[in-house]
XYZ file of C-alpha atoms in Angstrom:
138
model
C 0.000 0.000 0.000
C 2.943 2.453 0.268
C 3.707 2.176 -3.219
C 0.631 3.328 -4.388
C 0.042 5.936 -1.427
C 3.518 7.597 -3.021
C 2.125 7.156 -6.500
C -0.798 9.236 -4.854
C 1.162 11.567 -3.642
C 3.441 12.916 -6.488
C -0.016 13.671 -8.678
C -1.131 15.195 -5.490
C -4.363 13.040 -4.433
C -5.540 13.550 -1.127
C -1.966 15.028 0.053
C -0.879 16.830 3.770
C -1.582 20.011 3.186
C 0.060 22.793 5.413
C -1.472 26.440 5.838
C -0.629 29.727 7.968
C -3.235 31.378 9.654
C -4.303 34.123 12.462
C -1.229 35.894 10.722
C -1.060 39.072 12.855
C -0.818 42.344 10.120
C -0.192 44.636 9.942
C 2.411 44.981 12.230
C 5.771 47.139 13.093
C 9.516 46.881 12.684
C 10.408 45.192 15.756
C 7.471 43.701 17.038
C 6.573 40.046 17.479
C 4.380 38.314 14.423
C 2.235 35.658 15.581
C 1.062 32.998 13.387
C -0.797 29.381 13.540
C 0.831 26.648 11.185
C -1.760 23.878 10.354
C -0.654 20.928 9.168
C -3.298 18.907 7.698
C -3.471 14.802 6.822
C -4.526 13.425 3.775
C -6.477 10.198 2.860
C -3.282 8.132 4.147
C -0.265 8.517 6.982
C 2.412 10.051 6.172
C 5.504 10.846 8.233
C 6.259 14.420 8.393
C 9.805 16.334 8.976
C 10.450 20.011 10.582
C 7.761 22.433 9.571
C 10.262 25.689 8.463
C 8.897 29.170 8.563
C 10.626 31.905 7.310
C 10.183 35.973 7.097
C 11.404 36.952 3.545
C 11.482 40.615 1.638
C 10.499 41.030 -1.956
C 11.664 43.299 -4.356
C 10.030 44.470 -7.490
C 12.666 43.294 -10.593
C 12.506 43.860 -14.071
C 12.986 41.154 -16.585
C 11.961 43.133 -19.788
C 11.144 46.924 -19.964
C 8.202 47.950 -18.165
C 7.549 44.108 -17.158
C 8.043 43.407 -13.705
C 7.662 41.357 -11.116
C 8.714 40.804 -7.227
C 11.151 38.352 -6.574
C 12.994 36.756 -3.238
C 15.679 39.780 -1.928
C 16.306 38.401 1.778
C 15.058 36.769 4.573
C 14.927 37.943 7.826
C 14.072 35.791 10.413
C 13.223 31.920 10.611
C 11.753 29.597 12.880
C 12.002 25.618 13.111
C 9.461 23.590 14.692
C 11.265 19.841 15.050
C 8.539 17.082 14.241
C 11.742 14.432 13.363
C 8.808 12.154 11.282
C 6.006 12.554 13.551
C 3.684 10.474 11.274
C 0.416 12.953 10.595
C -2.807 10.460 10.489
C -5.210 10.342 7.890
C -7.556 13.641 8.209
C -5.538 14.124 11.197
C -5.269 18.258 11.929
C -2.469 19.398 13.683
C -2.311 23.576 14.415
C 0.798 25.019 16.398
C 1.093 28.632 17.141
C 4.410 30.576 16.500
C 6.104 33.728 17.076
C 8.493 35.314 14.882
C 10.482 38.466 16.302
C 10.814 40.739 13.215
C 14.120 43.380 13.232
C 13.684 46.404 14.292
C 15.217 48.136 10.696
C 12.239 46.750 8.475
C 11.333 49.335 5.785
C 7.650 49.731 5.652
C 5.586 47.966 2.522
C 6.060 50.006 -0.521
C 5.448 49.974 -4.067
C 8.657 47.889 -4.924
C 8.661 46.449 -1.216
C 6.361 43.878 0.088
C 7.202 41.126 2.825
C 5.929 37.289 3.305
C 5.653 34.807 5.643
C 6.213 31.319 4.332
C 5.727 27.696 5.863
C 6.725 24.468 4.930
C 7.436 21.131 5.543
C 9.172 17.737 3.942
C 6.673 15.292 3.293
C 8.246 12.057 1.022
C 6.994 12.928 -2.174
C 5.534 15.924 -1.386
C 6.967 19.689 0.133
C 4.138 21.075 0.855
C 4.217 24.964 1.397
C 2.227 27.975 2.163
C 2.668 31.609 1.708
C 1.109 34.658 3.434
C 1.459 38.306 2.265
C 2.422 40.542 5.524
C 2.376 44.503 5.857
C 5.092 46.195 7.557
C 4.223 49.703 8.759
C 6.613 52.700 10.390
């Protein structure tokens, strides 16, 4: 049954999911951002690594004239949450809250500027990930 639960999983029927939620924005250079991860089972076990969050800074870049888009610039700040292959159970939920201290010399959101919060996780066959959008104000 593993073989075919794997076969499952790379064309993405009934995978883990993860998701962020209660993402607390806006909020200011310095401050703590508070987040739930939720990590949730599909229609089989499966054993799941460290769920990774990270804080990361866009940019705005353009790749023709007056065609742009934002792309990765930094990240900065990360937090681990160790799971070592805690196996997640089929339609199993699993929600753990986190808190991310931001640094204090954040720009505010702008025009070419936006920040994200990003979560995810190793699953075999899968990396399931989820990104939300946060604003930074002065």
């Amino acid at each position: 049954m593993e073989i075919l639960d794997r076969l499952k999983s790379i064309v993405g029927i009934g995978k883990a999911t993860i998701e962020l939620s209660k993402v607390d924005t806006p909020v200011r250079p310095g401050a703590e951002l508070h987040a739930t991860v939720i990590l949730r089972g599909g229609d089989y076990d499966v054993a799941v690594q460290d769920v990774r969050l990270h804080f990361d800074e866009e940019r705005m870049v353009y790749t023709a004239q007056g065609r742009g888009d934002f792309a990765f610039w930094q990240q900065h700040g990360n937090v681990t949450i160790p799971l070592g292959g805690r196996m997640l159970g089929k339609d199993e939920q699993l929600e753990m809250p986190v808190v991310l201290t931001l640094p204090g010399d954040l720009a505010p959101n702008a025009e070419n500027l936006r920040y994200v919060l990003i979560a995810e996780t190793e699953i075999p066959g899968l990396n399931p990930k989820h990104a939300v959008p946060v604003e930074v104000v002065a």
